[in-house]
């Protein structure tokens, strides 16, 4: 069991070629474009959830920030659907890869920072030096604020990677323990199986919450720079 502990996090290959691009594109199938006058229940629920989430996320933004609405909604749908698909048996979760999460976090963070320096130059520069700072502390605070600014995309990516990876590892460990205990003690195996079911339900919630948190933090970075 220890040898296969991290096997689910290895990028899958087919005929020697990585198929992660196909896996990343697969969630788009779950959100088809409606082409009927009256939609079915599934598409109606999807549209209602998207509208509800977009209202909550864009209420703090001005007109310039609301131009990012399509980007933010696409981001939360992609991360949420990818996390949920990764909970299926024998599946691969791309959001457990730090490289993918950095590939999402760095361009989005850079876009918000560039937007801030372009449209709110004075306010963006003011973040590096809080008002009323004593003169001897000015160089140190500028360095600290600069470091904290560049740590933001790393924090976004590491938070998502750590939470999703930890959940998959717990499910793998408890599932292996349940199988091992079935031949030793059936009551104990039933207890661990119930824990496994509860943990799986929790992971469904974590998959959606982490998608919302990632997108919300990007939205807050955008709000600070628009």
PDB file of C-alpha atoms in Angstrom:
ATOM      1  CA  UNK A   1       0.000   0.000   0.000  1.00  0.00           C
ATOM      2  CA  UNK A   2       2.860   2.407   0.704  1.00  0.00           C
ATOM      3  CA  UNK A   3       4.337   1.850  -2.744  1.00  0.00           C
ATOM      4  CA  UNK A   4       1.083   2.851  -4.468  1.00  0.00           C
ATOM      5  CA  UNK A   5       0.275   5.727  -2.106  1.00  0.00           C
ATOM      6  CA  UNK A   6       1.168   8.422  -4.625  1.00  0.00           C
ATOM      7  CA  UNK A   7       0.389   6.476  -7.790  1.00  0.00           C
ATOM      8  CA  UNK A   8      -2.896   8.356  -8.280  1.00  0.00           C
ATOM      9  CA  UNK A   9      -0.959  11.637  -8.537  1.00  0.00           C
ATOM     10  CA  UNK A  10       1.269  10.481 -11.413  1.00  0.00           C
ATOM     11  CA  UNK A  11       0.368  12.062 -14.752  1.00  0.00           C
ATOM     12  CA  UNK A  12      -1.319   9.345 -16.852  1.00  0.00           C
ATOM     13  CA  UNK A  13       0.168   8.417 -20.198  1.00  0.00           C
ATOM     14  CA  UNK A  14      -1.143   6.499 -23.211  1.00  0.00           C
ATOM     15  CA  UNK A  15       1.287   4.956 -25.684  1.00  0.00           C
ATOM     16  CA  UNK A  16       4.054   6.996 -24.075  1.00  0.00           C
ATOM     17  CA  UNK A  17       2.215  10.320 -24.492  1.00  0.00           C
ATOM     18  CA  UNK A  18       0.724  12.284 -21.563  1.00  0.00           C
ATOM     19  CA  UNK A  19      -3.039  12.596 -21.795  1.00  0.00           C
ATOM     20  CA  UNK A  20      -3.409  15.290 -19.154  1.00  0.00           C
ATOM     21  CA  UNK A  21      -4.516  17.787 -21.833  1.00  0.00           C
ATOM     22  CA  UNK A  22      -7.497  15.562 -22.691  1.00  0.00           C
ATOM     23  CA  UNK A  23      -8.334  15.238 -18.997  1.00  0.00           C
ATOM     24  CA  UNK A  24      -8.123  18.998 -18.476  1.00  0.00           C
ATOM     25  CA  UNK A  25     -10.459  19.605 -21.435  1.00  0.00           C
ATOM     26  CA  UNK A  26     -12.952  16.945 -20.308  1.00  0.00           C
ATOM     27  CA  UNK A  27     -14.847  19.094 -17.726  1.00  0.00           C
ATOM     28  CA  UNK A  28     -16.049  21.413 -20.504  1.00  0.00           C
ATOM     29  CA  UNK A  29     -18.326  18.580 -21.651  1.00  0.00           C
ATOM     30  CA  UNK A  30     -20.238  18.858 -18.373  1.00  0.00           C
ATOM     31  CA  UNK A  31     -21.400  22.387 -19.197  1.00  0.00           C
ATOM     32  CA  UNK A  32     -23.007  22.308 -22.658  1.00  0.00           C
ATOM     33  CA  UNK A  33     -24.241  25.519 -24.265  1.00  0.00           C
ATOM     34  CA  UNK A  34     -28.049  25.666 -24.173  1.00  0.00           C
ATOM     35  CA  UNK A  35     -29.563  25.718 -27.662  1.00  0.00           C
ATOM     36  CA  UNK A  36     -33.228  25.277 -26.775  1.00  0.00           C
ATOM     37  CA  UNK A  37     -35.945  27.734 -25.838  1.00  0.00           C
ATOM     38  CA  UNK A  38     -36.773  25.688 -22.722  1.00  0.00           C
ATOM     39  CA  UNK A  39     -33.854  23.976 -21.036  1.00  0.00           C
ATOM     40  CA  UNK A  40     -33.936  20.718 -19.101  1.00  0.00           C
ATOM     41  CA  UNK A  41     -33.592  20.580 -15.327  1.00  0.00           C
ATOM     42  CA  UNK A  42     -29.833  19.959 -15.313  1.00  0.00           C
ATOM     43  CA  UNK A  43     -28.972  22.968 -17.479  1.00  0.00           C
ATOM     44  CA  UNK A  44     -31.474  25.123 -15.569  1.00  0.00           C
ATOM     45  CA  UNK A  45     -29.808  24.197 -12.253  1.00  0.00           C
ATOM     46  CA  UNK A  46     -26.361  24.883 -13.720  1.00  0.00           C
ATOM     47  CA  UNK A  47     -27.441  28.313 -14.970  1.00  0.00           C
ATOM     48  CA  UNK A  48     -29.047  29.155 -11.628  1.00  0.00           C
ATOM     49  CA  UNK A  49     -25.889  28.198  -9.723  1.00  0.00           C
ATOM     50  CA  UNK A  50     -23.687  30.202 -12.109  1.00  0.00           C
ATOM     51  CA  UNK A  51     -25.909  33.277 -11.774  1.00  0.00           C
ATOM     52  CA  UNK A  52     -26.002  32.959  -7.980  1.00  0.00           C
ATOM     53  CA  UNK A  53     -22.230  32.597  -7.729  1.00  0.00           C
ATOM     54  CA  UNK A  54     -21.550  35.439 -10.146  1.00  0.00           C
ATOM     55  CA  UNK A  55     -23.823  37.801  -8.208  1.00  0.00           C
ATOM     56  CA  UNK A  56     -22.069  37.031  -4.926  1.00  0.00           C
ATOM     57  CA  UNK A  57     -18.595  37.329  -6.429  1.00  0.00           C
ATOM     58  CA  UNK A  58     -19.102  40.443  -8.552  1.00  0.00           C
ATOM     59  CA  UNK A  59     -21.131  42.528  -6.111  1.00  0.00           C
ATOM     60  CA  UNK A  60     -17.962  44.183  -4.759  1.00  0.00           C
ATOM     61  CA  UNK A  61     -16.565  45.113  -8.182  1.00  0.00           C
ATOM     62  CA  UNK A  62     -16.944  48.274 -10.182  1.00  0.00           C
ATOM     63  CA  UNK A  63     -17.671  48.321 -13.898  1.00  0.00           C
ATOM     64  CA  UNK A  64     -14.039  47.669 -14.824  1.00  0.00           C
ATOM     65  CA  UNK A  65     -13.782  44.700 -12.460  1.00  0.00           C
ATOM     66  CA  UNK A  66     -17.018  43.189 -13.782  1.00  0.00           C
ATOM     67  CA  UNK A  67     -15.389  42.748 -17.177  1.00  0.00           C
ATOM     68  CA  UNK A  68     -13.587  39.791 -15.576  1.00  0.00           C
ATOM     69  CA  UNK A  69     -16.916  38.018 -14.949  1.00  0.00           C
ATOM     70  CA  UNK A  70     -16.481  35.427 -17.720  1.00  0.00           C
ATOM     71  CA  UNK A  71     -12.926  34.662 -16.596  1.00  0.00           C
ATOM     72  CA  UNK A  72     -13.931  34.197 -12.945  1.00  0.00           C
ATOM     73  CA  UNK A  73     -16.938  32.018 -13.768  1.00  0.00           C
ATOM     74  CA  UNK A  74     -14.899  29.869 -16.140  1.00  0.00           C
ATOM     75  CA  UNK A  75     -12.237  29.491 -13.455  1.00  0.00           C
ATOM     76  CA  UNK A  76     -14.594  28.345 -10.698  1.00  0.00           C
ATOM     77  CA  UNK A  77     -16.419  25.942 -13.043  1.00  0.00           C
ATOM     78  CA  UNK A  78     -13.148  24.433 -14.265  1.00  0.00           C
ATOM     79  CA  UNK A  79     -11.631  23.942 -10.801  1.00  0.00           C
ATOM     80  CA  UNK A  80     -14.869  22.686  -9.252  1.00  0.00           C
ATOM     81  CA  UNK A  81     -15.654  20.189 -12.004  1.00  0.00           C
ATOM     82  CA  UNK A  82     -12.039  18.982 -12.139  1.00  0.00           C
ATOM     83  CA  UNK A  83     -11.987  18.419  -8.374  1.00  0.00           C
ATOM     84  CA  UNK A  84     -15.280  16.519  -8.488  1.00  0.00           C
ATOM     85  CA  UNK A  85     -14.213  14.328 -11.412  1.00  0.00           C
ATOM     86  CA  UNK A  86     -11.023  13.508  -9.514  1.00  0.00           C
ATOM     87  CA  UNK A  87     -13.093  11.849  -6.788  1.00  0.00           C
ATOM     88  CA  UNK A  88     -14.268   9.145  -9.194  1.00  0.00           C
ATOM     89  CA  UNK A  89     -12.495   5.778  -8.834  1.00  0.00           C
ATOM     90  CA  UNK A  90      -9.363   5.260 -10.956  1.00  0.00           C
ATOM     91  CA  UNK A  91      -9.407   8.883 -12.090  1.00  0.00           C
ATOM     92  CA  UNK A  92      -6.753  11.594 -12.193  1.00  0.00           C
ATOM     93  CA  UNK A  93      -7.091  15.005 -10.532  1.00  0.00           C
ATOM     94  CA  UNK A  94      -5.106  17.690 -12.400  1.00  0.00           C
ATOM     95  CA  UNK A  95      -5.451  20.136  -9.485  1.00  0.00           C
ATOM     96  CA  UNK A  96      -3.162  17.936  -7.381  1.00  0.00           C
ATOM     97  CA  UNK A  97      -0.326  19.081  -9.647  1.00  0.00           C
ATOM     98  CA  UNK A  98       1.389  22.226  -8.373  1.00  0.00           C
ATOM     99  CA  UNK A  99       2.522  23.089 -11.898  1.00  0.00           C
ATOM    100  CA  UNK A 100      -1.070  23.323 -13.165  1.00  0.00           C
ATOM    101  CA  UNK A 101      -2.192  25.402 -10.200  1.00  0.00           C
ATOM    102  CA  UNK A 102       0.763  27.759 -10.625  1.00  0.00           C
ATOM    103  CA  UNK A 103      -0.111  27.984 -14.306  1.00  0.00           C
ATOM    104  CA  UNK A 104      -3.549  29.254 -13.306  1.00  0.00           C
ATOM    105  CA  UNK A 105      -2.508  31.417 -10.355  1.00  0.00           C
ATOM    106  CA  UNK A 106       0.466  33.329 -11.797  1.00  0.00           C
ATOM    107  CA  UNK A 107      -1.214  34.707 -14.980  1.00  0.00           C
ATOM    108  CA  UNK A 108      -4.377  35.684 -13.091  1.00  0.00           C
ATOM    109  CA  UNK A 109      -2.398  37.343 -10.306  1.00  0.00           C
ATOM    110  CA  UNK A 110      -0.149  39.090 -12.804  1.00  0.00           C
ATOM    111  CA  UNK A 111      -3.207  40.322 -14.702  1.00  0.00           C
ATOM    112  CA  UNK A 112      -4.699  41.889 -11.577  1.00  0.00           C
ATOM    113  CA  UNK A 113      -1.390  43.517 -10.598  1.00  0.00           C
ATOM    114  CA  UNK A 114      -0.797  44.912 -14.095  1.00  0.00           C
ATOM    115  CA  UNK A 115      -4.360  46.225 -14.139  1.00  0.00           C
ATOM    116  CA  UNK A 116      -3.756  47.963 -10.824  1.00  0.00           C
ATOM    117  CA  UNK A 117      -0.516  49.597 -11.941  1.00  0.00           C
ATOM    118  CA  UNK A 118      -2.162  50.700 -15.176  1.00  0.00           C
ATOM    119  CA  UNK A 119      -5.377  52.232 -13.836  1.00  0.00           C
ATOM    120  CA  UNK A 120      -4.565  52.917 -10.151  1.00  0.00           C
ATOM    121  CA  UNK A 121      -0.838  53.583 -10.136  1.00  0.00           C
ATOM    122  CA  UNK A 122      -0.729  55.746  -7.009  1.00  0.00           C
ATOM    123  CA  UNK A 123      -3.006  53.457  -4.997  1.00  0.00           C
ATOM    124  CA  UNK A 124      -1.029  50.374  -6.061  1.00  0.00           C
ATOM    125  CA  UNK A 125       2.267  51.952  -5.060  1.00  0.00           C
ATOM    126  CA  UNK A 126       0.732  53.112  -1.780  1.00  0.00           C
ATOM    127  CA  UNK A 127       0.238  49.479  -0.744  1.00  0.00           C
ATOM    128  CA  UNK A 128       4.012  49.126  -0.446  1.00  0.00           C
ATOM    129  CA  UNK A 129       4.223  51.846   2.198  1.00  0.00           C
ATOM    130  CA  UNK A 130       1.375  52.243   4.747  1.00  0.00           C
ATOM    131  CA  UNK A 131       0.582  55.767   5.831  1.00  0.00           C
ATOM    132  CA  UNK A 132       2.305  56.974   8.989  1.00  0.00           C
ATOM    133  CA  UNK A 133       5.256  54.580   8.736  1.00  0.00           C
ATOM    134  CA  UNK A 134       8.298  55.747  10.733  1.00  0.00           C
ATOM    135  CA  UNK A 135      11.189  56.813   8.537  1.00  0.00           C
ATOM    136  CA  UNK A 136      13.685  54.113   9.731  1.00  0.00           C
ATOM    137  CA  UNK A 137      11.177  51.333   8.921  1.00  0.00           C
ATOM    138  CA  UNK A 138      10.427  52.450   5.369  1.00  0.00           C
ATOM    139  CA  UNK A 139      13.048  50.270   3.570  1.00  0.00           C
ATOM    140  CA  UNK A 140      12.140  47.183   5.602  1.00  0.00           C
ATOM    141  CA  UNK A 141       8.380  47.606   5.052  1.00  0.00           C
ATOM    142  CA  UNK A 142       8.837  48.079   1.316  1.00  0.00           C
ATOM    143  CA  UNK A 143      10.806  44.822   1.153  1.00  0.00           C
ATOM    144  CA  UNK A 144       8.216  42.978   3.272  1.00  0.00           C
ATOM    145  CA  UNK A 145       5.263  44.259   1.204  1.00  0.00           C
ATOM    146  CA  UNK A 146       7.052  43.360  -2.029  1.00  0.00           C
ATOM    147  CA  UNK A 147       7.719  39.824  -0.808  1.00  0.00           C
ATOM    148  CA  UNK A 148       4.107  39.443   0.357  1.00  0.00           C
ATOM    149  CA  UNK A 149       2.903  40.595  -3.073  1.00  0.00           C
ATOM    150  CA  UNK A 150       4.965  37.985  -4.921  1.00  0.00           C
ATOM    151  CA  UNK A 151       3.950  35.249  -2.461  1.00  0.00           C
ATOM    152  CA  UNK A 152       0.252  35.628  -3.352  1.00  0.00           C
ATOM    153  CA  UNK A 153       0.244  33.335  -6.438  1.00  0.00           C
ATOM    154  CA  UNK A 154       2.326  30.745  -4.572  1.00  0.00           C
ATOM    155  CA  UNK A 155      -0.184  30.801  -1.710  1.00  0.00           C
ATOM    156  CA  UNK A 156      -3.069  30.335  -4.150  1.00  0.00           C
ATOM    157  CA  UNK A 157      -1.465  27.344  -5.861  1.00  0.00           C
ATOM    158  CA  UNK A 158      -0.096  25.654  -2.726  1.00  0.00           C
ATOM    159  CA  UNK A 159      -3.409  26.003  -0.862  1.00  0.00           C
ATOM    160  CA  UNK A 160      -5.367  24.288  -3.628  1.00  0.00           C
ATOM    161  CA  UNK A 161      -2.734  21.582  -4.161  1.00  0.00           C
ATOM    162  CA  UNK A 162      -2.347  20.790  -0.451  1.00  0.00           C
ATOM    163  CA  UNK A 163      -6.065  20.555   0.294  1.00  0.00           C
ATOM    164  CA  UNK A 164      -6.916  18.339  -2.669  1.00  0.00           C
ATOM    165  CA  UNK A 165      -3.853  16.121  -2.217  1.00  0.00           C
ATOM    166  CA  UNK A 166      -4.462  15.680   1.525  1.00  0.00           C
ATOM    167  CA  UNK A 167      -8.049  14.608   0.924  1.00  0.00           C
ATOM    168  CA  UNK A 168      -7.076  12.017  -1.679  1.00  0.00           C
ATOM    169  CA  UNK A 169      -4.351  10.627   0.565  1.00  0.00           C
ATOM    170  CA  UNK A 170      -6.766  10.271   3.500  1.00  0.00           C
ATOM    171  CA  UNK A 171      -9.303   8.455   1.329  1.00  0.00           C
ATOM    172  CA  UNK A 172      -6.574   6.162   0.016  1.00  0.00           C
ATOM    173  CA  UNK A 173      -5.227   5.362   3.492  1.00  0.00           C
ATOM    174  CA  UNK A 174      -8.620   4.781   5.126  1.00  0.00           C
ATOM    175  CA  UNK A 175      -9.796   2.713   2.151  1.00  0.00           C
ATOM    176  CA  UNK A 176      -6.694   0.524   2.412  1.00  0.00           C
ATOM    177  CA  UNK A 177      -7.202   0.169   6.168  1.00  0.00           C
ATOM    178  CA  UNK A 178     -10.818  -0.887   5.624  1.00  0.00           C
ATOM    179  CA  UNK A 179      -9.783  -3.617   3.190  1.00  0.00           C
ATOM    180  CA  UNK A 180      -7.082  -4.851   5.552  1.00  0.00           C
ATOM    181  CA  UNK A 181      -9.452  -4.947   8.551  1.00  0.00           C
ATOM    182  CA  UNK A 182     -12.159  -6.933   6.747  1.00  0.00           C
ATOM    183  CA  UNK A 183     -10.241 -10.197   7.339  1.00  0.00           C
ATOM    184  CA  UNK A 184      -9.283  -9.254  10.900  1.00  0.00           C
ATOM    185  CA  UNK A 185     -12.287  -7.605  12.553  1.00  0.00           C
ATOM    186  CA  UNK A 186     -15.569  -7.032  10.738  1.00  0.00           C
ATOM    187  CA  UNK A 187     -16.979  -4.513  13.300  1.00  0.00           C
ATOM    188  CA  UNK A 188     -13.818  -2.417  13.121  1.00  0.00           C
ATOM    189  CA  UNK A 189     -13.923  -2.595   9.347  1.00  0.00           C
ATOM    190  CA  UNK A 190     -17.524  -1.318   9.384  1.00  0.00           C
ATOM    191  CA  UNK A 191     -16.486   1.614  11.572  1.00  0.00           C
ATOM    192  CA  UNK A 192     -13.649   2.562   9.228  1.00  0.00           C
ATOM    193  CA  UNK A 193     -16.003   2.127   6.267  1.00  0.00           C
ATOM    194  CA  UNK A 194     -18.442   4.610   7.815  1.00  0.00           C
ATOM    195  CA  UNK A 195     -15.537   7.001   8.386  1.00  0.00           C
ATOM    196  CA  UNK A 196     -14.585   6.538   4.733  1.00  0.00           C
ATOM    197  CA  UNK A 197     -18.118   7.421   3.600  1.00  0.00           C
ATOM    198  CA  UNK A 198     -18.180  10.539   5.786  1.00  0.00           C
ATOM    199  CA  UNK A 199     -14.740  11.559   4.534  1.00  0.00           C
ATOM    200  CA  UNK A 200     -15.855  11.119   0.923  1.00  0.00           C
ATOM    201  CA  UNK A 201     -18.857  13.377   1.543  1.00  0.00           C
ATOM    202  CA  UNK A 202     -16.512  15.903   3.140  1.00  0.00           C
ATOM    203  CA  UNK A 203     -14.211  15.739   0.125  1.00  0.00           C
ATOM    204  CA  UNK A 204     -17.111  16.581  -2.196  1.00  0.00           C
ATOM    205  CA  UNK A 205     -17.670  19.705  -0.106  1.00  0.00           C
ATOM    206  CA  UNK A 206     -13.935  20.499  -0.022  1.00  0.00           C
ATOM    207  CA  UNK A 207     -13.727  20.153  -3.826  1.00  0.00           C
ATOM    208  CA  UNK A 208     -16.368  22.857  -4.277  1.00  0.00           C
ATOM    209  CA  UNK A 209     -15.145  25.045  -1.409  1.00  0.00           C
ATOM    210  CA  UNK A 210     -11.578  25.088  -2.695  1.00  0.00           C
ATOM    211  CA  UNK A 211     -12.775  26.113  -6.157  1.00  0.00           C
ATOM    212  CA  UNK A 212     -14.781  28.936  -4.581  1.00  0.00           C
ATOM    213  CA  UNK A 213     -11.888  30.047  -2.329  1.00  0.00           C
ATOM    214  CA  UNK A 214      -9.390  30.099  -5.210  1.00  0.00           C
ATOM    215  CA  UNK A 215     -11.714  32.179  -7.381  1.00  0.00           C
ATOM    216  CA  UNK A 216     -12.744  34.425  -4.493  1.00  0.00           C
ATOM    217  CA  UNK A 217      -9.122  35.285  -3.686  1.00  0.00           C
ATOM    218  CA  UNK A 218      -8.454  36.122  -7.337  1.00  0.00           C
ATOM    219  CA  UNK A 219     -11.588  38.278  -7.228  1.00  0.00           C
ATOM    220  CA  UNK A 220     -10.327  40.075  -4.110  1.00  0.00           C
ATOM    221  CA  UNK A 221      -6.942  40.704  -5.736  1.00  0.00           C
ATOM    222  CA  UNK A 222      -8.823  42.158  -8.700  1.00  0.00           C
ATOM    223  CA  UNK A 223     -10.962  44.316  -6.411  1.00  0.00           C
ATOM    224  CA  UNK A 224      -7.854  45.781  -4.775  1.00  0.00           C
ATOM    225  CA  UNK A 225      -6.472  46.771  -8.174  1.00  0.00           C
ATOM    226  CA  UNK A 226      -9.549  48.183  -9.931  1.00  0.00           C
TER     227      UNK A 226
END
